Amino acid sequence: KEQTKNKKKIQQSRGFRIMAIGQFALQTAIYSRLNTDSTLTNTHGAGVYDEVQEGNSYPFVTIGEETAMDYSTKDVDGGEFTVTIHVWSQYKGSKETKTIMDRIHDLLHDYSLSVTGYNLINSRFEFSDIMRDPDGITRHGVMRFRATILGTS
C-alpha cells in the first residue's frame, strides 16, 4: 500500500496524472445500498448479486452492464456512468417484478450514495422495461440509472 502511494507521488511529481474514475467504488455502493435494504431482501425476498450462481431462487436482482465516460476535471478524477439493474421473477404476472423495481427506484433515484473516495454528483433513473423471457415463465425487468462521481482529492 505504501509502495503504491509512493509510486503515485513520483508519477504526479513528474507531471503524470493517475486516472481512476471509480467504477468499482460506485458498483460497491450500489450493491451495498440494495443488499442491505430489508424491504428488498426480506419483504420481497430478492437476493442481490453481481454474478448469479446456478440454482438461485427467484426473485433476484443483478447488477449488470455499465458504461463509463471520463468526467474528470483538471485536478480531480471522476466518471459518468450508466448502470443497468436486472430484476428476475417467476411470479405469475408482473406484480412482483414491478414492486421490486419500484423499490430499487426508491433506493437509487436521487439518493446520495456514499461512494468511497468520491463525491456523488447525482444518481438518476433513466428508464425501465419488463419482458417475458423465452422460457415463458420468467419476467425480466431492466432498469438503467445514470450516476456521476468526482474524486475527493
PDB file of C-alpha atoms in Angstrom:
ATOM      1  CA  LYS A   1       0.000   0.000   0.000  1.00  0.00           C
ATOM      2  CA  GLU A   2       2.803   2.402   0.931  1.00  0.00           C
ATOM      3  CA  GLN A   3       4.672   1.466  -2.253  1.00  0.00           C
ATOM      4  CA  THR A   4       1.584   2.326  -4.344  1.00  0.00           C
ATOM      5  CA  LYS A   5       1.275   5.719  -2.615  1.00  0.00           C
ATOM      6  CA  ASN A   6       4.956   6.478  -3.253  1.00  0.00           C
ATOM      7  CA  LYS A   7       4.681   5.444  -6.916  1.00  0.00           C
ATOM      8  CA  LYS A   8       1.655   7.710  -7.338  1.00  0.00           C
ATOM      9  CA  LYS A   9       3.501  10.648  -5.715  1.00  0.00           C
ATOM     10  CA  ILE A  10       6.510  10.133  -8.006  1.00  0.00           C
ATOM     11  CA  GLN A  11       4.324   9.960 -11.123  1.00  0.00           C
ATOM     12  CA  GLN A  12       2.390  13.064 -10.064  1.00  0.00           C
ATOM     13  CA  SER A  13       5.628  14.947  -9.374  1.00  0.00           C
ATOM     14  CA  ARG A  14       6.738  14.105 -12.926  1.00  0.00           C
ATOM     15  CA  GLY A  15       3.545  15.591 -14.346  1.00  0.00           C
ATOM     16  CA  PHE A  16       1.669  12.316 -14.782  1.00  0.00           C
ATOM     17  CA  ARG A  17      -1.863  12.085 -13.549  1.00  0.00           C
ATOM     18  CA  ILE A  18      -3.145   8.767 -12.183  1.00  0.00           C
ATOM     19  CA  MET A  19      -6.585   8.083 -13.655  1.00  0.00           C
ATOM     20  CA  ALA A  20      -9.196   6.371 -11.511  1.00  0.00           C
ATOM     21  CA  ILE A  21     -12.814   7.028 -12.418  1.00  0.00           C
ATOM     22  CA  GLY A  22     -14.310   4.945  -9.610  1.00  0.00           C
ATOM     23  CA  GLN A  23     -16.201   2.185 -11.407  1.00  0.00           C
ATOM     24  CA  PHE A  24     -15.773  -0.421  -8.702  1.00  0.00           C
ATOM     25  CA  ALA A  25     -16.355   2.090  -5.905  1.00  0.00           C
ATOM     26  CA  LEU A  26     -19.707   3.001  -7.491  1.00  0.00           C
ATOM     27  CA  GLN A  27     -20.694  -0.645  -8.003  1.00  0.00           C
ATOM     28  CA  THR A  28     -19.818  -1.387  -4.371  1.00  0.00           C
ATOM     29  CA  ALA A  29     -22.011   1.495  -3.181  1.00  0.00           C
ATOM     30  CA  ILE A  30     -24.950   0.356  -5.337  1.00  0.00           C
ATOM     31  CA  TYR A  31     -24.601  -3.255  -4.205  1.00  0.00           C
ATOM     32  CA  SER A  32     -24.422  -2.206  -0.558  1.00  0.00           C
ATOM     33  CA  ARG A  33     -27.471   0.051  -0.870  1.00  0.00           C
ATOM     34  CA  LEU A  34     -29.565  -2.709  -2.456  1.00  0.00           C
ATOM     35  CA  ASN A  35     -28.266  -5.662  -0.436  1.00  0.00           C
ATOM     36  CA  THR A  36     -28.716  -4.004   2.969  1.00  0.00           C
ATOM     37  CA  ASP A  37     -32.303  -2.903   2.335  1.00  0.00           C
ATOM     38  CA  SER A  38     -34.559  -5.191   4.368  1.00  0.00           C
ATOM     39  CA  THR A  39     -37.629  -4.336   2.304  1.00  0.00           C
ATOM     40  CA  LEU A  40     -35.917  -5.535  -0.860  1.00  0.00           C
ATOM     41  CA  THR A  41     -34.147  -8.561   0.595  1.00  0.00           C
ATOM     42  CA  ASN A  42     -36.592  -9.703   3.302  1.00  0.00           C
ATOM     43  CA  THR A  43     -40.064  -8.391   2.444  1.00  0.00           C
ATOM     44  CA  HIS A  44     -39.692  -9.022  -1.290  1.00  0.00           C
ATOM     45  CA  GLY A  45     -37.248 -11.891  -0.777  1.00  0.00           C
ATOM     46  CA  ALA A  46     -34.919 -10.710  -3.550  1.00  0.00           C
ATOM     47  CA  GLY A  47     -31.257 -11.648  -3.394  1.00  0.00           C
ATOM     48  CA  VAL A  48     -28.808  -9.131  -4.862  1.00  0.00           C
ATOM     49  CA  TYR A  49     -25.911 -10.413  -6.983  1.00  0.00           C
ATOM     50  CA  ASP A  50     -23.070  -9.318  -9.194  1.00  0.00           C
ATOM     51  CA  GLU A  51     -22.933 -12.795 -10.724  1.00  0.00           C
ATOM     52  CA  VAL A  52     -25.750 -15.295 -10.246  1.00  0.00           C
ATOM     53  CA  GLN A  53     -24.881 -18.859  -9.350  1.00  0.00           C
ATOM     54  CA  GLU A  54     -26.856 -21.703 -10.880  1.00  0.00           C
ATOM     55  CA  GLY A  55     -29.772 -22.735  -8.705  1.00  0.00           C
ATOM     56  CA  ASN A  56     -30.516 -19.337  -7.102  1.00  0.00           C
ATOM     57  CA  SER A  57     -34.124 -18.938  -6.099  1.00  0.00           C
ATOM     58  CA  TYR A  58     -36.398 -16.290  -7.595  1.00  0.00           C
ATOM     59  CA  PRO A  59     -36.827 -13.371  -7.315  1.00  0.00           C
ATOM     60  CA  PHE A  60     -33.371 -11.866  -7.538  1.00  0.00           C
ATOM     61  CA  VAL A  61     -31.616  -8.705  -8.648  1.00  0.00           C
ATOM     62  CA  THR A  62     -28.370  -8.489 -10.604  1.00  0.00           C
ATOM     63  CA  ILE A  63     -26.086  -5.550 -11.208  1.00  0.00           C
ATOM     64  CA  GLY A  64     -25.466  -5.759 -14.929  1.00  0.00           C
ATOM     65  CA  GLU A  65     -23.945  -3.824 -17.761  1.00  0.00           C
ATOM     66  CA  GLU A  66     -22.249  -0.494 -17.282  1.00  0.00           C
ATOM     67  CA  THR A  67     -20.931   2.266 -19.480  1.00  0.00           C
ATOM     68  CA  ALA A  68     -18.336   4.756 -18.265  1.00  0.00           C
ATOM     69  CA  MET A  69     -17.197   8.125 -19.563  1.00  0.00           C
ATOM     70  CA  ASP A  70     -14.493  10.355 -18.187  1.00  0.00           C
ATOM     71  CA  TYR A  71     -15.897  13.204 -16.117  1.00  0.00           C
ATOM     72  CA  SER A  72     -12.598  14.339 -14.651  1.00  0.00           C
ATOM     73  CA  THR A  73     -11.621  17.934 -14.104  1.00  0.00           C
ATOM     74  CA  LYS A  74      -8.107  19.342 -14.301  1.00  0.00           C
ATOM     75  CA  ASP A  75      -7.461  18.380 -10.683  1.00  0.00           C
ATOM     76  CA  VAL A  76      -9.960  15.638  -9.800  1.00  0.00           C
ATOM     77  CA  ASP A  77     -10.750  12.247 -11.368  1.00  0.00           C
ATOM     78  CA  GLY A  78     -14.318  11.267 -11.993  1.00  0.00           C
ATOM     79  CA  GLY A  79     -16.723   9.409 -14.183  1.00  0.00           C
ATOM     80  CA  GLU A  80     -20.228   9.453 -15.576  1.00  0.00           C
ATOM     81  CA  PHE A  81     -21.821   6.010 -15.640  1.00  0.00           C
ATOM     82  CA  THR A  82     -24.913   4.223 -16.775  1.00  0.00           C
ATOM     83  CA  VAL A  83     -25.613   1.153 -14.685  1.00  0.00           C
ATOM     84  CA  THR A  84     -28.152  -1.489 -15.630  1.00  0.00           C
ATOM     85  CA  ILE A  85     -30.029  -3.323 -12.894  1.00  0.00           C
ATOM     86  CA  HIS A  86     -31.861  -6.554 -13.771  1.00  0.00           C
ATOM     87  CA  VAL A  87     -34.820  -7.989 -11.853  1.00  0.00           C
ATOM     88  CA  TRP A  88     -35.742 -11.657 -12.336  1.00  0.00           C
ATOM     89  CA  SER A  89     -39.038 -13.151 -11.170  1.00  0.00           C
ATOM     90  CA  GLN A  90     -41.124 -16.255 -11.808  1.00  0.00           C
ATOM     91  CA  TYR A  91     -44.243 -14.864 -10.133  1.00  0.00           C
ATOM     92  CA  LYS A  92     -47.325 -15.252 -12.338  1.00  0.00           C
ATOM     93  CA  GLY A  93     -47.862 -11.817 -13.804  1.00  0.00           C
ATOM     94  CA  SER A  94     -45.680  -8.756 -13.461  1.00  0.00           C
ATOM     95  CA  LYS A  95     -46.701  -7.578  -9.960  1.00  0.00           C
ATOM     96  CA  GLU A  96     -43.593  -8.894  -8.187  1.00  0.00           C
ATOM     97  CA  THR A  97     -41.222  -7.524 -10.837  1.00  0.00           C
ATOM     98  CA  LYS A  98     -42.859  -4.095 -10.754  1.00  0.00           C
ATOM     99  CA  THR A  99     -42.912  -3.966  -6.956  1.00  0.00           C
ATOM    100  CA  ILE A 100     -39.201  -4.803  -6.765  1.00  0.00           C
ATOM    101  CA  MET A 101     -38.409  -2.266  -9.494  1.00  0.00           C
ATOM    102  CA  ASP A 102     -40.344   0.412  -7.607  1.00  0.00           C
ATOM    103  CA  ARG A 103     -38.276  -0.327  -4.513  1.00  0.00           C
ATOM    104  CA  ILE A 104     -34.998  -0.154  -6.440  1.00  0.00           C
ATOM    105  CA  HIS A 105     -36.106   3.185  -7.893  1.00  0.00           C
ATOM    106  CA  ASP A 106     -36.780   4.475  -4.367  1.00  0.00           C
ATOM    107  CA  LEU A 107     -33.344   3.270  -3.232  1.00  0.00           C
ATOM    108  CA  LEU A 108     -31.224   4.696  -6.069  1.00  0.00           C
ATOM    109  CA  HIS A 109     -33.014   7.632  -7.751  1.00  0.00           C
ATOM    110  CA  ASP A 110     -31.849  10.981  -6.343  1.00  0.00           C
ATOM    111  CA  TYR A 111     -30.273   9.208  -3.366  1.00  0.00           C
ATOM    112  CA  SER A 112     -26.915  10.420  -2.091  1.00  0.00           C
ATOM    113  CA  LEU A 113     -24.924   7.167  -2.246  1.00  0.00           C
ATOM    114  CA  SER A 114     -21.753   7.018  -0.200  1.00  0.00           C
ATOM    115  CA  VAL A 115     -19.068   6.180  -2.793  1.00  0.00           C
ATOM    116  CA  THR A 116     -15.697   5.602  -1.119  1.00  0.00           C
ATOM    117  CA  GLY A 117     -13.130   8.143  -2.344  1.00  0.00           C
ATOM    118  CA  TYR A 118     -15.674  10.078  -4.428  1.00  0.00           C
ATOM    119  CA  ASN A 119     -18.449  12.616  -4.171  1.00  0.00           C
ATOM    120  CA  LEU A 120     -21.664  11.580  -5.863  1.00  0.00           C
ATOM    121  CA  ILE A 121     -22.856  14.443  -8.059  1.00  0.00           C
ATOM    122  CA  ASN A 122     -26.136  12.753  -8.929  1.00  0.00           C
ATOM    123  CA  SER A 123     -27.892   9.428  -9.368  1.00  0.00           C
ATOM    124  CA  ARG A 124     -30.857   9.453 -11.733  1.00  0.00           C
ATOM    125  CA  PHE A 125     -33.276   6.850 -13.060  1.00  0.00           C
ATOM    126  CA  GLU A 126     -33.334   6.788 -16.883  1.00  0.00           C
ATOM    127  CA  PHE A 127     -35.739   4.041 -17.971  1.00  0.00           C
ATOM    128  CA  SER A 128     -37.143   0.601 -17.304  1.00  0.00           C
ATOM    129  CA  ASP A 129     -38.566  -2.239 -19.348  1.00  0.00           C
ATOM    130  CA  ILE A 130     -40.232  -5.531 -18.432  1.00  0.00           C
ATOM    131  CA  MET A 131     -40.283  -8.519 -20.732  1.00  0.00           C
ATOM    132  CA  ARG A 132     -41.114 -12.190 -20.565  1.00  0.00           C
ATOM    133  CA  ASP A 133     -38.135 -14.462 -21.074  1.00  0.00           C
ATOM    134  CA  PRO A 134     -38.251 -17.116 -23.812  1.00  0.00           C
ATOM    135  CA  ASP A 135     -38.974 -19.805 -21.187  1.00  0.00           C
ATOM    136  CA  GLY A 136     -42.495 -18.312 -20.919  1.00  0.00           C
ATOM    137  CA  ILE A 137     -42.263 -18.241 -17.113  1.00  0.00           C
ATOM    138  CA  THR A 138     -39.607 -15.732 -16.085  1.00  0.00           C
ATOM    139  CA  ARG A 139     -40.239 -11.985 -16.048  1.00  0.00           C
ATOM    140  CA  HIS A 140     -37.156  -9.885 -16.686  1.00  0.00           C
ATOM    141  CA  GLY A 141     -37.159  -6.268 -15.564  1.00  0.00           C
ATOM    142  CA  VAL A 142     -34.416  -3.950 -16.796  1.00  0.00           C
ATOM    143  CA  MET A 143     -33.666  -0.581 -15.209  1.00  0.00           C
ATOM    144  CA  ARG A 144     -30.981   1.918 -16.091  1.00  0.00           C
ATOM    145  CA  PHE A 145     -29.562   4.606 -13.832  1.00  0.00           C
ATOM    146  CA  ARG A 146     -27.067   7.374 -14.610  1.00  0.00           C
ATOM    147  CA  ALA A 147     -24.581   8.401 -11.922  1.00  0.00           C
ATOM    148  CA  THR A 148     -21.818  10.985 -11.898  1.00  0.00           C
ATOM    149  CA  ILE A 149     -18.971  10.978  -9.380  1.00  0.00           C
ATOM    150  CA  LEU A 150     -15.895  13.114  -8.728  1.00  0.00           C
ATOM    151  CA  GLY A 151     -12.900  12.198  -6.591  1.00  0.00           C
ATOM    152  CA  THR A 152     -12.455  13.761  -3.192  1.00  0.00           C
ATOM    153  CA  SER A 153      -8.829  14.731  -3.822  1.00  0.00           C
TER     154      SER A 153
END
